Amino acid sequence: MLEAKFTKKLWHFTLDIQIDLDTDILVLWGPSGAGKTTILHCLAGLSNPTGGLIKLGDTVLYSSEDRINVNTRFRNVGYLFQDYALFPHLTVRKNVMYGLKCKKNSNGSLTAKNPLELLDSFGVGHLVDRYPRQLSGGEKQRVALVRALAVQPKLLLLDEPFSALDKNIKDTLRQEIKKLHHQWRIPFVLVTHDKEDAEFLGDKIISLEKGRSRDVTMQTISC
């Protein structure tokens, strides 16, 4: 479960957000500059809120009152960046395997989900020995998504995850995300401008405008 209630002072407004999320997919909806990506950065520990609380399960990740601020690498949060953020000097295989050395179970073996099987399920298993410069935009995005999922995070953040994909691939990956979410039952927080993404994936939708939020239904969303 994700519990987050925090503010973040930006130059043009103060972001004020409250999230209570069990094992659902939350969609953050709104125009560019509304604060959607800033929320993801605060949840991941890439940016510090001005004040408030972020709690994942029983673990407090951030508390201004108790002066707690867990480092990004220890938050167990997966993040798919809008610009992919793949390491250019590593192959697809090594990009995906990066970080798994920190994800061992008690008997020392890797986590149960085989990351190379994930690559196959996302249609990029044949690209394991290529470098990011040798991939198309859609291929980079799928590899980055697999890398975020491979560590089996307790929270998955997705910033415009399907923006570089054509419709057929997008439809396939939506289905795969839904299936993985059903399997893992962890909270997902997704930023999108695409009404179809929000409608298909969103169990809950928060509309943002100038840092202020409100819960909405699909009937109230305009393209």
Backbone as a ProteinNet text record, in pm:
[ID]
protein_1_A
[PRIMARY]
MLEAKFTKKLWHFTLDIQIDLDTDILVLWGPSGAGKTTILHCLAGLSNPTGGLIKLGDTVLYSSEDRINVNTRFRNVGYLFQDYALFPHLTVRKNVMYGLKCKKNSNGSLTAKNPLELLDSFGVGHLVDRYPRQLSGGEKQRVALVRALAVQPKLLLLDEPFSALDKNIKDTLRQEIKKLHHQWRIPFVLVTHDKEDAEFLGDKIISLEKGRSRDVTMQTISC
[TERTIARY]
83.6	0	87.1	46.9	116.6	32.1	93.2	29.8	121	69.7	151.6	66.5	116.2	51.6	162.8	187.7	300.4	278.2	358.1	361	500.9	505.8	633.8	623.1	703.2	698	774.6	705.7	764.4	764.2	829.8	845.1	713.1	617.4	493.6	370.5	382.2	274.8	329.9	248.3	284.5	203	272.5	208.2	155.6	31.8	-31.7	-105.8	-54.3	-106.6	-133.5	-238.4	-267.5	-303.7	-233	-254.3	-271.2	-376.9	-396.9	-425.4	-328.1	-334.5	-301.1	-391.2	-367.5	-285.4	-347.4	-274.9	-335.6	-377.5	-442.6	-343.3	-392.2	-317.3	-377.4	-295	-336.8	-283.3	-371.6	-332.4	-332.4	-220.9	-211.1	-235.5	-338.9	-387.2	-381.2	-345.3	-345.7	-253.3	-257.8	-175.2	-28.6	57	199.9	222.9	314.3	343.9	252.2	163.7	68.9	129.9	247.9	314.4	317.2	275.8	264.2	399.6	498.1	630.1	698.4	673.3	729	681.5	555.8	502.9	582	606.7	685.2	824.8	888.1	1023	1024.6	922.9	916.6	895.7	810.4	787.1	913	990.9	1112.1	1230.8	1221.6	1333.8	1429.7	1390.5	1474.9	1460.8	1355.1	1331.3	1267.8	1300.3	1247.6	1123.5	1015.7	900.8	939.6	857.5	875.5	836.4	737.8	695	590.6	574.6	471.9	522.5	453.3	480.2	465.3	558.1	546.2	575	479.2	491.7	454.4	538.6	515.4	509.5	390.8	373.1	394.4	480.8	511.1	633	690.3	814.8	789.8	834.2	828.1	947.2	918.5	1023.7	1063.6	965.2	992.9	897.9	952.2	870.3	941.9	880.7	941.5	937	832.6	817.9	925.6	952.5	1050	1188.6	1203.8	1331	1383.5	1295	1329.3	1328	1431.6	1437.3	1522.5	1456.9	1526.7	1585.5	1711.9	1780.7	1707.9	1711.2	1642.3	1673.6	1798.7	1839.4	1783.5	1737.8	1684.8	1531.5	1466.9	1320.7	1247.1	1316	1253.7	1138.2	1167.5	1070.2	1123.4	1042.7	1078.7	1030.6	1110.5	1077.2	1106.5	1004.3	1023.1	1022	1139.3	1152.6	1101.2	1053.7	1001.3	1109.9	1235.3	1344.9	1425.1	1366.8	1420.7	1536.8	1637.1	1750.3	1825.6	1839	1921.7	2068.9	2153.5	2297.3	2352.4	2408.1	2448.9	2563.7	2645	2761.9	2731.2	2605.2	2566.5	2470.3	2481.3	2387.3	2249.1	2151.3	2016.4	2018.5	2089.4	2097.1	2152.6	2262.2	2327	2245.3	2174.5	2085	1976.8	1918.1	1809.4	1860.3	1978	2032.4	2090	2109.2	2166.5	2077.2	2134.8	2060.3	2013.6	2009.1	1962.5	2060.2	2184	2280.7	2239.7	2155	2106	1972.4	1921.9	1791.3	1805.6	1876.8	1891.6	1795.9	1751.4	1669.4	1755.5	1693.5	1767.3	1866.8	1843.4	1938.9	2042.5	2041.2	2144.9	2115.4	2001.4	1969.5	1896.3	1885.9	1817.4	1668	1599.1	1455.8	1387	1264.8	1197.5	1165.9	1137.1	1100.1	1224.6	1233.6	1349	1339.6	1434.3	1425.1	1434	1503.4	1513	1379	1302.3	1167.1	1078	1099.3	1025.1	1055.7	1182.3	1219.1	1143.6	1134.2	1060.6	913.8	854	711.6	682.1	781.5	763.9	815.8	851.6	888	1025.5	1115.5	1250.9	1358.4	1319.7	1414.9	1528.1	1503.2	1605.5	1709.2	1692.2	1780.5	1879.8	1898	1974.1	2119.2	2177.8	2319.1	2338.4	2230.6	2241.6	2258.7	2310.6	2326.9	2211.7	2182.4	2071.3	2076.3	2194.8	2206	2157.2	2147.6	2104.8	1955.4	1883.2	1740.8	1655.7	1535.4	1438.4	1383.8	1309	1251.6	1159.5	1075.6	984.3	1057.1	1164.3	1243.5	1312.1	1364.8	1426.2	1324.6	1204.1	1102.5	1063.2	1053.6	1018.2	1129.8	1255.1	1367.6	1369.3	1344.5	1343.2	1230.5	1117.6	1006.4	1041.2	1104.2	1146.2	1247.1	1341	1440.5	1373.1	1270.2	1199.2	1123.8	1071	992.4	1078.4	1197.8	1278.8	1319.2	1332.6	1374.5	1258.3	1139.2	1020.2	998.7	975.5	961.6	832.5	828.3	706	614.1	666.8	590.7	650.4	565	613.3	560.9	653.1	620.6	646.5	549.4	560.9	526.7	623.6	606.7	586.4	461	425.8	484.8	446.9	515.8	496.4	393	365.1	377	439.8	436.6	508.2	608.3	686.3	643.4	529.7	490.7	374.9	374.1	259.3	142.4	24.4	-98.1	-95.9	-49.4	-51.1	38.3	160.1	252.4	198	140.2	83.6	-26.2	-113.9	-222.1	-166.5	-61.3	0.2	60.9	132.1	199.4	100.4	-8.4	-112.7	-161.1	-184.9	-229.9	-125.7	2.4	109.6	121.4	109.8	114.3	-1.3	-118.9	-236	-214.6	-157.9	-135.2	-31.6	77	180.2	127.7	45.5	-13.1	-101.9	-181.3	-268.1	-185.5	-70.8	15	86.2	139.6	223.3	144.1	32.2	-52.7	25	95.6	161.9	104	114.2	63	146.1	77.5	138.5	90.2	179.9	140.7	188.1	94.3	121.1	82.5	173.2	146	115.6	6.8	-25.1	-108.4	-100.2	-189.3	-290.2	-280	-359.6	-484.8	-600.5	-726.5	-744.1	-701.5	-715.1	-628.2	-506.4	-421	-492	-544.4	-609.4	-732.1	-809.8	-933.3	-906.6	-804.7	-776.1	-705.5	-611.8	-525.2	-566.9	-635.2	-657.5	-768.8	-733	-833.5	-880.1	-785.6	-815.7	-749.1	-811.4	-757.2	-760.4	-647.2	-638.4	-605.6	-688.8	-664.9	-590.1	-484.6	-401.2	-406.3	-415.8	-404.1	-337.7	-220.9	-142.3	-122.2	-89.5	-53.8	-168.1	-290.4	-407.3	-468.7	-522	-571.3	-717.3	-781.4	-916.5	-935.4	-1010.6	-1044.7	-1147.6	-1132.7	-1225.8	-1266.6	-1368.6	-1407.5	-1378.9	-1379.1	-1348.8	-1451.1	-1574.2	-1674.8	-1643.6	-1562.6	-1532.5	-1401.1	-1332.5	-1204.6	-1228.4	-1168.6	-1173.3	-1037.5	-1033.6	-906.2	-825
-120.4	0	125.4	222.3	350.8	458.3	526.6	640.8	761.5	863.1	981.9	1107	1197.1	1327.4	1428.6	1506.7	1599	1721.7	1823.1	1943.8	1958	2027.9	2057.2	2196.1	2286.6	2424.4	2434.8	2472.6	2495.9	2645.8	2684.7	2829.8	2897.2	2824	2887.5	2846.8	2744.6	2706.1	2605.6	2572.8	2470.2	2344.4	2235.7	2107.5	2053.4	2011.7	1959	1831.3	1715.6	1587.9	1494	1416.4	1311.2	1184.5	1073.9	946.5	837.8	761	640.3	528.2	440.2	340.7	204.3	110.2	-25.8	-100.1	-185.8	-256.8	-220.8	-95.8	-50.1	20.3	51.9	136.9	277.2	373	513.1	585.7	654.6	737.4	883.6	951.4	1096.2	1162.3	1243.2	1301.1	1452.8	1518.8	1664.5	1721.6	1853.1	1916.9	1916.8	1940.7	1954.1	2066.9	2042	2142.3	2140.9	2039.6	2034.1	1973.2	1910.5	1853.2	1701.4	1635.8	1489.8	1421.8	1461.1	1398.4	1434.5	1553.3	1591.6	1496.6	1454.6	1357.9	1227.6	1178.4	1055.4	1072.4	1186.4	1211.2	1210.2	1266.7	1267.4	1126.9	1049.5	912	827	852.4	773.8	821.6	939.6	995	1074.3	1106.6	1186.5	1335.4	1370.7	1509	1505.8	1602.2	1605.7	1694.2	1643.7	1730.9	1846.1	1948.4	2056.6	2010.1	1922.8	1866.9	1760.9	1671.8	1570.1	1431.3	1331.4	1191	1105.9	1010.6	906.8	774.2	682.6	553.5	443	340.9	227.2	100.8	41.3	-70.2	-22.6	-91.9	-53.1	38.5	75.2	151.5	298.5	385.3	529.3	566.7	615.7	656.3	801.8	882.2	1024.6	1076.8	1151.1	1219.3	1346.2	1460.1	1586.4	1601.3	1546.7	1557.9	1477.1	1355.1	1267	1273.3	1360.8	1379.5	1248.3	1179.3	1055.4	1082.5	1036.2	1048.8	934.6	823.2	703.6	728.2	689.3	705.1	629.7	684.1	625.2	477.1	438.5	301.2	200.8	248.9	159.7	163.7	235	248	131	51.2	-61.6	-14.1	91.3	150.9	138.2	82.1	75.7	201.2	250.2	375.9	362.5	384.2	395.4	542.9	594.5	735.6	762	882.1	918.6	915.6	943.8	943	812.4	711.1	573.6	557.8	648.5	645.3	512.9	453.5	333.3	371.6	282.5	306.8	280.5	381.9	364.1	265.9	243.5	157.3	11.7	-17.5	-152.9	-211.1	-341.9	-409.7	-415.3	-456.2	-474.1	-569.5	-682.2	-779.5	-716.6	-641.4	-583.3	-467.9	-393.4	-289.9	-349	-458.9	-520.4	-585.8	-645.9	-715.3	-619.6	-492.9	-394.5	-380.1	-388.6	-372.9	-502.5	-609.7	-737.1	-795.5	-751	-798.6	-756.8	-652.2	-608.1	-673.2	-755.7	-817.1	-967.8	-1013.5	-1156.2	-1198	-1322.2	-1371.4	-1438.9	-1496.2	-1543.6	-1654.2	-1733.8	-1839.1	-1795.5	-1664.5	-1609.4	-1613.7	-1667.6	-1674.9	-1549.5	-1531.7	-1414.5	-1424.7	-1312.4	-1310.7	-1405.6	-1446.4	-1554.7	-1521.9	-1398.5	-1361	-1348	-1429.5	-1426.8	-1303.9	-1209	-1086.7	-1113.3	-1219.3	-1250.3	-1301.7	-1368.5	-1407.7	-1285.1	-1185.9	-1060.8	-994.3	-996.3	-939.9	-1010	-1141.9	-1217.2	-1178.3	-1163.9	-1132.5	-993.5	-905.1	-770.6	-757.7	-871.3	-872.4	-820.3	-816.1	-765.5	-864.8	-990.2	-1090.7	-1115.6	-1089.4	-1111.9	-999.4	-897.1	-779.9	-776.5	-888.4	-887.1	-842.2	-861.4	-826.3	-693.2	-620.1	-489.4	-379.6	-266	-148.1	-50.5	38.6	131.7	209.5	242.8	318.4	237.7	106.6	18.9	-12.9	51.8	24.8	141	108.9	213.9	272.9	382.5	444.2	349.5	277.9	183.7	69	20.4	-87.1	-40.9	81.3	136.4	143.3	185.6	202.3	68.3	-34.6	-166.6	-224.3	-203.5	-250.8	-178.2	-47.3	29.3	-16.5	-52.6	-101.8	-235.5	-323.5	-452.1	-431	-338.3	-311.6	-265.3	-180.9	-132.8	-245.2	-339.3	-448.8	-562.2	-578.8	-697.4	-708.7	-596.6	-600	-628.8	-654.3	-683.6	-579.2	-455.4	-346.9	-359	-287	-279.1	-167.4	-82.1	25.9	49.2	62.5	88.4	223.5	309.7	442	442.5	491.5	491.4	629.5	691.6	826.7	817.1	833.2	822	693.9	576.1	452.5	409.2	459	410.4	519.6	630.5	747.9	726.4	636.2	617.8	495.8	437.3	310.7	326.7	240.3	241.8	169.6	180.5	134.9	-14.5	-97.5	-241.8	-281.8	-224.5	-255.5	-199.5	-79.5	-18.1	-105.7	-157.7	-243.7	-368.9	-426.7	-546.7	-517.8	-405.4	-372.9	-331.9	-269.4	-242.1	-372.4	-471.7	-601.2	-664.2	-652	-710.5	-640.8	-508.3	-433.3	-475.9	-489.7	-530.6	-670.5	-760.4	-897.3	-900.3	-823.4	-819.4	-758.1	-654.3	-592.8	-691.8	-767.2	-867.7	-975.5	-1009.1	-1113.2	-1064.9	-942.4	-893.9	-823.4	-760.9	-691.2	-588.3	-502.2	-388.7	-261	-148.6	-23.7	23.7	68.1	132.5	277.6	370.9	510.3	548.1	585.9	607	748	814.3	945.5	926.2	983.4	972.4	1092.3	1120.7	1217	1144.6	1012.1	931.8	881	919.3	879.7	728	661.2	515.7	446.2	498.4	443.6	453.9	572.9	597	508.6	495.8	419.2	270.4	218.6	75.4	37.5	121.8	84	140.9	252.2	323.5	265.6	216.2	182.7	310.3	403.7	534.2	638.6	753.4	861.5	990.4	1059.2	1191.3	1293.3	1393.4	1502.6	1614.4	1663	1767.3	1894.5	2005.2	2134.6	2231.3	2281.5	2373.4	2319.6	2190.3	2130.8	2086.4	2116.4	2075.9	1952.2	1864.2	1736.5	1716.2	1632.9	1586.3	1450.4	1363.2	1234	1255.6	1180	1194.9	1056.3	1053.1	932.8	955.9	848.2	862.1	950.9	954.5	1034.4	1184.6	1225.8	1368.2	1406.3	1308	1337.3	1375.8	1484.8	1524	1502.8	1475.7	1448.8	1577
0	0	0	-79.7	-86.3	-19.9	75.3	140.9	122.1	58.4	32.6	48.8	128.6	146.1	164.6	59.8	68	-19.5	8.6	-73.6	-133	-244	-309	-370.2	-318.7	-367.6	-498.7	-603.8	-734.5	-762.6	-869.8	-891.3	-924.1	-986	-1030.6	-948.9	-864.5	-774.5	-673.3	-574.6	-477.3	-505	-531.6	-554.1	-421.3	-419.7	-298.4	-337	-293	-340	-222.9	-234	-137.7	-214.2	-184.2	-251.3	-145.9	-158.4	-78.3	-176.9	-194	-300.3	-243.4	-263.2	-216.2	-321.5	-399.4	-505.1	-640.5	-653.9	-776.2	-868.1	-987.7	-1080	-1073	-1033.2	-1027.4	-1150.1	-1220.3	-1333.6	-1291.8	-1315.8	-1296.5	-1431.2	-1437.1	-1562.1	-1550.9	-1659.6	-1657	-1761.6	-1783.1	-1885	-1846.8	-1944.8	-1917.3	-1817.6	-1723	-1623.1	-1503.1	-1494.6	-1382.4	-1257.5	-1270.4	-1154.2	-1151.1	-1260.1	-1262.1	-1243.8	-1323	-1314.3	-1182.2	-1131.2	-1000.6	-891.6	-899.2	-802.3	-810.8	-931.7	-947.8	-889.6	-914.8	-863.3	-710.2	-648.9	-502.4	-448	-512.8	-467.8	-481.3	-586.2	-610.5	-528.5	-469.9	-394.5	-479.2	-601.8	-690.8	-662.6	-593	-552.2	-413.4	-331.4	-195.7	-187.5	-126.1	-101.4	-8.7	-6.8	90	229.4	234.9	363	340.7	439.7	429.3	462.1	407.6	439.4	314.3	296.6	194.3	262.3	254.1	320.3	222.6	212.5	123.8	208.4	217.6	309.2	452.7	523.2	661.5	671.9	557.9	557.9	526.5	613.9	587.6	499.2	379.5	286.3	306.1	345.6	367.4	474.6	568.8	669.1	710.2	681.1	722.1	873.8	935.1	1080.3	1152.9	1103.5	1168.9	1105.5	1006.7	936.8	877.7	811	740.7	591.5	522.4	377	322.3	289.3	243.5	104.8	87.7	-39.6	-150.8	-271.7	-387	-404	-391.8	-420.1	-320.9	-204	-101.3	-91.6	-182.1	-174.1	-240	-318.2	-389.2	-477.3	-552.5	-643.1	-785.7	-874.5	-1015.2	-1086.3	-1182	-1249.3	-1398.2	-1479.3	-1623.4	-1659.4	-1696.9	-1731.2	-1873	-1893.7	-2024.3	-2131.3	-2092.4	-2189.7	-2182.2	-2120.3	-2113.4	-2015.2	-2017.3	-1923.2	-1927.3	-2047.1	-2061.3	-2060.8	-2008.9	-2009.3	-2149.2	-2216.1	-2356.5	-2375.8	-2272.1	-2284.8	-2248.6	-2212.6	-2175.3	-2278.7	-2301.2	-2389.4	-2323.8	-2402.7	-2348.5	-2230.3	-2244.2	-2136.8	-2009.6	-2022	-1905	-1847.7	-1932.7	-1882.3	-1794.1	-1839.6	-1764.4	-1636.5	-1644.4	-1527.9	-1424.2	-1463.7	-1372.4	-1248.9	-1135.3	-1011.4	-950.6	-1030.6	-975.9	-874.3	-880.7	-780.2	-639.7	-631.4	-501.4	-466.2	-557.1	-537.3	-525.7	-424.8	-399	-289.1	-299.5	-189.7	-85.1	14	130.6	99.7	-6.1	-37.1	-141.1	-172.6	-258.7	-406.5	-446.9	-589.4	-632.5	-764	-815.7	-789.5	-802.6	-781.1	-877.8	-839.9	-909.9	-1055.7	-1087.4	-1223	-1309	-1414.6	-1503.8	-1593.5	-1583.2	-1663.4	-1812.7	-1852.8	-1995.2	-2048.2	-1963.6	-2002.4	-2018.6	-1932.6	-1946.9	-2080.6	-2120.6	-2250.7	-2362.9	-2355.1	-2456.4	-2458.8	-2339.4	-2333	-2387.8	-2385.4	-2439.3	-2582.7	-2642.3	-2783.2	-2816.7	-2718.5	-2745	-2699.7	-2681.6	-2636.2	-2733.8	-2861.9	-2964.3	-2968.8	-2886.7	-2890.8	-2775.2	-2705	-2579.5	-2595.7	-2712.4	-2730.9	-2802.4	-2824.9	-2889.3	-2784.3	-2831.8	-2747.3	-2774.5	-2679.2	-2698.3	-2829.6	-2876.7	-3002.3	-3122.1	-3106.9	-3214.9	-3208.2	-3116.5	-3097.3	-3146.7	-3189.2	-3220.7	-3090.7	-3103.6	-2984.9	-2910.3	-2984.5	-2920.4	-2853.8	-2915.6	-2855.9	-2727.8	-2730	-2608.4	-2495.3	-2528.2	-2425.6	-2364.4	-2449.1	-2397.5	-2310	-2351	-2269.9	-2134.9	-2137	-2012.7	-1920.9	-1978.6	-1899.5	-1835.1	-1911.1	-1855.1	-1742.8	-1761.2	-1656.9	-1527.7	-1539.8	-1421.5	-1351.6	-1429.3	-1372.8	-1320	-1376.8	-1348.4	-1201	-1132.3	-991.8	-897.6	-955.4	-875.4	-765.7	-805.8	-707.5	-628.1	-515.6	-436	-484.5	-570.9	-632.6	-770	-870.6	-1006.3	-1053.7	-1098.3	-1151	-1301	-1377.3	-1523	-1576.4	-1641.3	-1695.1	-1846.7	-1890.8	-2032.9	-2093.2	-2044.7	-2082.8	-2227.2	-2294.9	-2430.3	-2536.7	-2502.7	-2591.7	-2723.7	-2728.1	-2851.1	-2931.7	-2897.7	-2957.1	-3054.2	-3158.8	-3248.2	-3181.6	-3242.8	-3176	-3145.7	-3239.2	-3217.2	-3099.7	-3095.4	-2985.5	-2854.7	-2862.1	-2742.3	-2682.8	-2767.5	-2719.9	-2652.6	-2711.4	-2654.5	-2518.2	-2507.5	-2381.6	-2272.5	-2310.3	-2211	-2148.3	-2234.3	-2185.1	-2092.7	-2131.7	-2051.6	-1915.8	-1915.4	-1789.5	-1698.8	-1756.3	-1678.6	-1619.8	-1701.5	-1655.1	-1543.1	-1559.6	-1456.8	-1327.5	-1341.6	-1223	-1149.1	-1223.4	-1161.7	-1091.2	-1149.9	-1093.3	-966.5	-969	-858.3	-749.5	-787.7	-691	-610.2	-679.4	-617.2	-676.7	-606.2	-663.2	-782.2	-885.8	-1002.1	-1003	-1033	-1055.6	-1195.6	-1279.7	-1421.5	-1463.8	-1532.9	-1591.8	-1740.1	-1785.7	-1928	-1972.9	-2103.7	-2167.4	-2256.6	-2261.3	-2353.1	-2283.1	-2334.2	-2271.9	-2274.2	-2381.7	-2389.5	-2284.8	-2263.4	-2157.1	-2022.5	-1994.4	-1865.6	-1849.2	-1955.6	-1948.7	-1930.7	-2000.3	-1993	-1863.6	-1817.8	-1706.4	-1571.7	-1570.6	-1445	-1359.3	-1240.7	-1140.1	-1069.1	-1054.3	-997.1	-1085.1	-1095.7	-1178.3	-1098.2	-1094.2	-1031.8	-1140.4	-1152.5	-1245.9	-1173.6	-1236.6	-1176.7	-1260.8	-1192.2	-1258.8	-1163.2	-1203.4	-1120.8	-979.5	-972.6	-845.9	-758.3	-798.1	-720.9	-784.6	-702.6	-753.3	-719.1	-802.6	-772.7	-836.3	-769.9	-826.1	-935.3	-1045.8	-1157.5	-1206.9	-1289.4	-1361.4	-1508.8	-1587	-1728.1	-1799.4	-1749.3	-1814.2	-1808.2	-1711.2	-1694.8	-1762	-1822.5	-1887.8	-2032.6	-2074.6	-2215	-2276.5	-2405.7	-2473.5	-2487.9
[MASK]
+++++++++++++++++++++++++++++++++++++++++++++++++++++++++++++++++++++++++++++++++++++++++++++++++++++++++++++++++++++++++++++++++++++++++++++++++++++++++++++++++++++++++++++++++++++++++++++++++++++++++++++++++++++++++++++++

